[in-house]
mmCIF file of C-alpha atoms in Angstrom:
data_model
loop_
_atom_site.group_PDB
_atom_site.id
_atom_site.type_symbol
_atom_site.label_atom_id
_atom_site.label_comp_id
_atom_site.label_asym_id
_atom_site.label_seq_id
_atom_site.Cartn_x
_atom_site.Cartn_y
_atom_site.Cartn_z
ATOM 1 C CA VAL N 1 102.164 136.932 106.394
ATOM 2 C CA THR N 2 105.659 135.734 105.553
ATOM 3 C CA GLN N 3 106.544 132.901 103.227
ATOM 4 C CA SER N 4 109.271 130.394 103.947
ATOM 5 C CA SER N 5 112.419 130.684 101.857
ATOM 6 C CA ARG N 6 112.646 126.887 101.665
ATOM 7 C CA PRO N 7 111.461 125.477 98.297
ATOM 8 C CA SER N 8 108.469 123.160 98.236
ATOM 9 C CA THR N 9 109.286 119.487 97.753
ATOM 10 C CA GLU N 10 107.334 117.056 95.588
ATOM 11 C CA TYR N 11 108.220 113.405 95.189
ATOM 12 C CA PHE N 12 107.200 110.912 92.513
ATOM 13 C CA ASP N 13 108.103 107.231 92.428
ATOM 14 C CA GLY N 14 107.351 105.138 89.337
ATOM 15 C CA LEU N 15 108.582 102.535 86.852
ATOM 16 C CA PHE N 16 109.429 102.442 83.182
ATOM 17 C CA CYS N 17 110.066 99.398 81.018
ATOM 18 C CA ASN N 18 111.473 100.776 77.757
ATOM 19 C CA TYR N 19 112.924 104.278 77.965
ATOM 20 C CA PHE N 20 113.069 107.671 79.617
ATOM 21 C CA SER N 21 113.997 110.801 77.680
ATOM 22 C CA LEU N 22 114.455 114.501 78.261
ATOM 23 C CA GLY N 23 114.467 117.034 75.444
ATOM 24 C CA PHE N 24 112.967 117.646 72.009
ATOM 25 C CA ASP N 25 111.261 114.277 71.520
ATOM 26 C CA ALA N 26 109.231 114.817 74.692
ATOM 27 C CA THR N 27 108.394 118.359 73.522
ATOM 28 C CA VAL N 28 106.976 117.049 70.240
ATOM 29 C CA LEU N 29 105.125 114.248 72.000
ATOM 30 C CA LEU N 30 103.511 116.622 74.498
ATOM 31 C CA GLU N 31 102.199 118.779 71.648
ATOM 32 C CA PHE N 32 100.892 115.615 69.993
ATOM 33 C CA HIS N 33 99.040 114.642 73.173
ATOM 34 C CA LYS N 34 97.557 118.133 73.533
ATOM 35 C CA GLU N 35 96.268 118.009 69.965
ATOM 36 C CA ARG N 36 94.777 114.553 70.479
ATOM 37 C CA THR N 37 92.962 115.727 73.599
ATOM 38 C CA LYS N 38 91.632 118.849 71.876
ATOM 39 C CA HIS N 39 90.738 117.250 68.508
ATOM 40 C CA PRO N 40 90.217 113.483 68.916
ATOM 41 C CA GLU N 41 88.486 113.351 65.524
ATOM 42 C CA LYS N 42 91.884 113.815 63.847
ATOM 43 C CA PHE N 43 93.207 110.582 65.336
ATOM 44 C CA THR N 44 91.187 107.828 63.682
ATOM 45 C CA SER N 45 93.982 105.734 62.139
ATOM 46 C CA PRO N 46 97.715 105.061 62.559
ATOM 47 C CA LEU N 47 98.408 107.005 59.357
ATOM 48 C CA LYS N 48 96.560 110.099 60.584
ATOM 49 C CA ASN N 49 98.375 109.833 63.910
ATOM 50 C CA LYS N 50 101.725 109.879 62.108
ATOM 51 C CA LEU N 51 100.700 112.853 59.983
ATOM 52 C CA VAL N 52 99.854 114.880 63.104
ATOM 53 C CA TYR N 53 103.166 113.836 64.659
ATOM 54 C CA VAL N 54 105.020 115.048 61.560
ATOM 55 C CA GLU N 55 103.052 118.304 61.722
ATOM 56 C CA LYS N 56 104.249 118.882 65.291
ATOM 57 C CA SER N 57 107.862 117.863 64.625
ATOM 58 C CA PRO N 58 109.227 121.351 63.710
ATOM 59 C CA ILE N 59 108.887 122.238 67.402
ATOM 60 C CA GLY N 60 111.641 119.715 68.081
ATOM 61 C CA VAL N 61 113.971 121.322 65.550
ATOM 62 C CA ARG N 62 113.916 124.542 67.583
ATOM 63 C CA ALA N 63 114.566 122.804 70.899
ATOM 64 C CA PRO N 64 117.273 124.278 73.162
ATOM 65 C CA LYS N 65 120.632 122.694 73.802
ATOM 66 C CA LEU N 66 120.895 120.889 77.138
ATOM 67 C CA ARG N 67 124.535 121.219 78.139
ATOM 68 C CA LYS N 68 123.958 124.278 80.360
ATOM 69 C CA ARG N 69 120.486 123.189 81.468
ATOM 70 C CA VAL N 70 121.191 119.676 82.717
ATOM 71 C CA GLN N 71 123.778 117.757 84.706
ATOM 72 C CA ILE N 72 123.934 113.970 84.482
ATOM 73 C CA PHE N 73 125.725 111.501 86.758
ATOM 74 C CA VAL N 74 126.127 107.721 86.393
ATOM 75 C CA ASN N 75 127.459 104.915 88.536
ATOM 76 C CA ASN N 76 130.916 103.759 87.463
ATOM 77 C CA LYS N 77 132.231 100.197 87.823
ATOM 78 C CA ASP N 78 133.089 100.874 91.471
ATOM 79 C CA GLY N 79 129.532 102.009 92.239
ATOM 80 C CA GLU N 80 130.523 105.662 92.555
ATOM 81 C CA LEU N 81 128.564 108.482 90.944
ATOM 82 C CA VAL N 82 130.597 110.313 88.322
ATOM 83 C CA ARG N 83 129.561 113.235 86.156
ATOM 84 C CA LEU N 84 129.027 112.503 82.473
ATOM 85 C CA LYS N 85 130.082 115.197 80.036
ATOM 86 C CA ILE N 86 127.215 116.339 77.803
ATOM 87 C CA PRO N 87 128.258 117.215 74.220
ATOM 88 C CA ARG N 88 127.728 120.838 73.240
ATOM 89 C CA ASP N 89 125.108 120.114 70.547
ATOM 90 C CA THR N 90 122.945 117.778 72.672
ATOM 91 C CA ARG N 91 119.228 118.527 72.541
ATOM 92 C CA ASP N 92 117.946 115.211 73.851
ATOM 93 C CA ILE N 93 119.053 112.646 76.413
ATOM 94 C CA ILE N 94 117.663 109.111 76.245
ATOM 95 C CA LEU N 95 117.974 106.345 78.825
ATOM 96 C CA LEU N 96 117.302 102.960 77.239
ATOM 97 C CA ASN N 97 116.325 99.920 79.237
ATOM 98 C CA ILE N 98 115.501 97.231 76.646
ATOM 99 C CA GLN N 99 116.517 98.729 73.283
ATOM 100 C CA SER N 100 112.967 99.509 72.219
ATOM 101 C CA TYR N 101 112.279 103.193 71.644
ATOM 102 C CA ALA N 102 109.045 104.796 70.377
ATOM 103 C CA GLY N 103 107.353 101.754 68.884
ATOM 104 C CA GLY N 104 110.291 99.363 68.857
ATOM 105 C CA ASN N 105 113.060 101.394 67.187
ATOM 106 C CA HIS N 106 116.613 100.261 67.861
ATOM 107 C CA LEU N 107 118.779 103.349 68.416
ATOM 108 C CA ALA N 108 122.009 102.382 70.151
ATOM 109 C CA THR N 109 125.175 100.412 69.467
ATOM 110 C CA LYS N 110 125.066 98.514 72.766
ATOM 111 C CA GLY N 111 122.587 97.062 75.211
ATOM 112 C CA SER N 112 120.268 94.086 75.539
ATOM 113 C CA SER N 113 117.045 93.245 77.319
ATOM 114 C CA ASP N 114 118.749 91.078 79.940
ATOM 115 C CA ASP N 115 121.893 93.018 80.874
ATOM 116 C CA GLY N 116 120.345 94.819 83.855
ATOM 117 C CA LEU N 117 121.910 98.078 82.680
ATOM 118 C CA ILE N 118 120.678 101.442 81.430
ATOM 119 C CA GLU N 119 122.201 102.776 78.218
ATOM 120 C CA VAL N 120 122.703 106.561 78.041
ATOM 121 C CA ILE N 121 122.733 108.235 74.629
ATOM 122 C CA PHE N 122 122.916 111.887 73.600
ATOM 123 C CA VAL N 123 121.015 113.118 70.530
ATOM 124 C CA SER N 124 121.855 116.316 68.668
ATOM 125 C CA ASN N 125 118.723 116.820 66.558
ATOM 126 C CA LEU N 126 115.469 115.337 65.303
ATOM 127 C CA ILE N 127 116.759 114.562 61.796
ATOM 128 C CA ARG N 128 119.642 112.537 63.222
ATOM 129 C CA MET N 129 117.240 110.561 65.417
ATOM 130 C CA VAL N 130 114.892 109.776 62.529
ATOM 131 C CA ALA N 131 117.821 108.660 60.372
ATOM 132 C CA SER N 132 119.025 106.319 63.097
ATOM 133 C CA ALA N 133 115.565 104.801 63.587
ATOM 134 C CA VAL N 134 115.004 104.287 59.841
ATOM 135 C CA VAL N 135 118.364 103.020 58.601
ATOM 136 C CA GLY N 136 120.012 101.885 61.854
ATOM 137 C CA PRO N 137 118.817 98.254 61.574
ATOM 138 C CA VAL N 138 120.616 97.838 58.230
ATOM 139 C CA VAL N 139 123.375 100.460 58.594
ATOM 140 C CA PRO N 140 124.870 99.967 62.086
ATOM 141 C CA TYR N 141 127.095 103.055 61.930
ATOM 142 C CA ALA N 142 123.910 105.177 61.877
ATOM 143 C CA LEU N 143 123.118 104.051 65.437
ATOM 144 C CA PHE N 144 123.977 106.256 68.406
ATOM 145 C CA ASN N 145 127.085 105.541 70.433
ATOM 146 C CA VAL N 146 126.316 104.591 74.018
ATOM 147 C CA ARG N 147 127.994 107.104 76.340
ATOM 148 C CA ALA N 148 127.463 104.997 79.457
ATOM 149 C CA GLN N 149 126.092 101.638 80.583
ATOM 150 C CA THR N 150 125.155 101.753 84.236
ATOM 151 C CA ASN N 151 122.698 100.602 86.878
ATOM 152 C CA ARG N 152 122.010 104.123 88.154
ATOM 153 C CA VAL N 153 121.555 107.545 86.564
ATOM 154 C CA VAL N 154 120.990 110.880 88.316
ATOM 155 C CA ILE N 155 119.849 113.879 86.272
ATOM 156 C CA LYS N 156 119.687 117.396 87.689
ATOM 157 C CA THR N 157 117.590 119.862 85.701
ATOM 158 C CA LYS N 158 118.246 123.583 86.153
ATOM 159 C CA CYS N 159 115.083 124.823 84.409
ATOM 160 C CA PRO N 160 111.727 123.477 83.151
ATOM 161 C CA LEU N 161 112.231 120.820 80.461
ATOM 162 C CA HIS N 162 110.019 118.288 78.724
ATOM 163 C CA CYS N 163 110.385 114.638 79.731
ATOM 164 C CA GLN N 164 108.692 111.372 78.830
ATOM 165 C CA VAL N 165 108.505 107.815 80.120
ATOM 166 C CA ASP N 166 107.481 105.129 77.631
ATOM 167 C CA GLY N 167 105.571 107.654 75.525
ATOM 168 C CA GLU N 168 103.921 109.588 78.377
ATOM 169 C CA PRO N 169 105.179 113.221 78.326
ATOM 170 C CA TRP N 170 105.126 116.045 80.856
ATOM 171 C CA LEU N 171 106.810 119.378 81.589
ATOM 172 C CA GLN N 172 109.312 118.884 84.393
ATOM 173 C CA GLY N 173 110.405 121.787 86.554
ATOM 174 C CA GLU N 174 113.775 122.086 88.237
ATOM 175 C CA ALA N 175 114.353 118.689 89.797
ATOM 176 C CA MET N 176 116.602 115.795 90.698
ATOM 177 C CA ILE N 177 115.666 112.693 88.675
ATOM 178 C CA GLN N 178 117.053 109.356 89.855
ATOM 179 C CA VAL N 179 116.820 106.219 87.722
ATOM 180 C CA SER N 180 118.009 102.802 88.873
ATOM 181 C CA PHE N 181 117.532 99.123 88.122
ATOM 182 C CA HIS N 182 114.406 97.753 89.821
ATOM 183 C CA THR N 183 113.514 94.187 88.866
ATOM 184 C CA ARG N 184 113.321 91.674 86.033
ATOM 185 C CA ASN N 185 110.141 90.340 84.424
ATOM 186 C CA ALA N 186 109.372 87.693 81.821
ATOM 187 C CA ILE N 187 108.580 88.802 78.259
ATOM 188 C CA LEU N 188 107.614 87.080 75.009
ATOM 189 C CA LYS N 189 110.487 86.998 72.552
ATOM 190 C CA LYS N 190 110.322 85.883 68.924
ATOM 191 C CA SER N 191 112.196 82.635 68.335
ATOM 192 C CA SER N 192 115.003 82.360 65.791
ATOM 193 C CA ASP N 193 112.981 80.224 63.367
ATOM 194 C CA GLY N 194 110.284 82.909 63.176
ATOM 195 C CA MET N 195 107.496 80.439 63.903
ATOM 196 C CA ASN N 196 106.903 80.413 67.624
ATOM 197 C CA CYS N 197 107.279 82.653 70.644
ATOM 198 C CA GLY N 198 108.996 81.585 73.809
ATOM 199 C CA CYS N 199 108.694 83.136 77.234
ATOM 200 C CA VAL N 200 112.079 84.298 78.462
ATOM 201 C CA SER N 201 113.228 86.212 81.477
ATOM 202 C CA GLY N 202 114.487 89.217 79.633
ATOM 203 C CA SER N 203 112.877 92.540 80.517
ATOM 204 C CA ASP N 204 114.363 94.726 83.202
ATOM 205 C CA ASN N 205 112.249 97.425 84.767
ATOM 206 C CA ALA N 206 113.884 100.649 85.810
ATOM 207 C CA VAL N 207 112.596 102.822 88.606
ATOM 208 C CA ILE N 208 112.402 106.588 88.356
ATOM 209 C CA SER N 209 112.019 108.861 91.339
#
């Protein structure tokens, strides 16, 4: 019996509303999910959930750098795919759709819910991410610089890496990940007077394949 030298091909097509990420945050989240499946009795309140998440966080500190493990391409203004340089210390790549990451945290210097674009940011470590999430709303310079705003992102992974979509993690093997603008849906947005909510056409879904 001989086996074909051609690699097997698997295809997944799905949507995300908030964010896609690849790197240490997905690694920590996957360990969190494993623990919750194995010991559901530990997860009986939001506070206990956070304590378990903190317990698993050191895994993210030891995460590998991504520069030699990933290639990322984005559409430029002419609609052509161009390669984006990944900083040497990058351990996490986040694609933001509506500036709401991991429970509503605002991480980046640019982007809005109705621009129809995906913001690409590179994160060096877990401590830097936590600092941005905590103080970013009041100290803007703590936010991450947006490396690209685009309607299409292509990521090529060269080895197994952890990924997540809107808080759902998995271990991704070598693959080509394509993310592009899909459609726009109505969302509820808090009004400026803080009293009422109005329905606005503001949320853009992105498609991942």
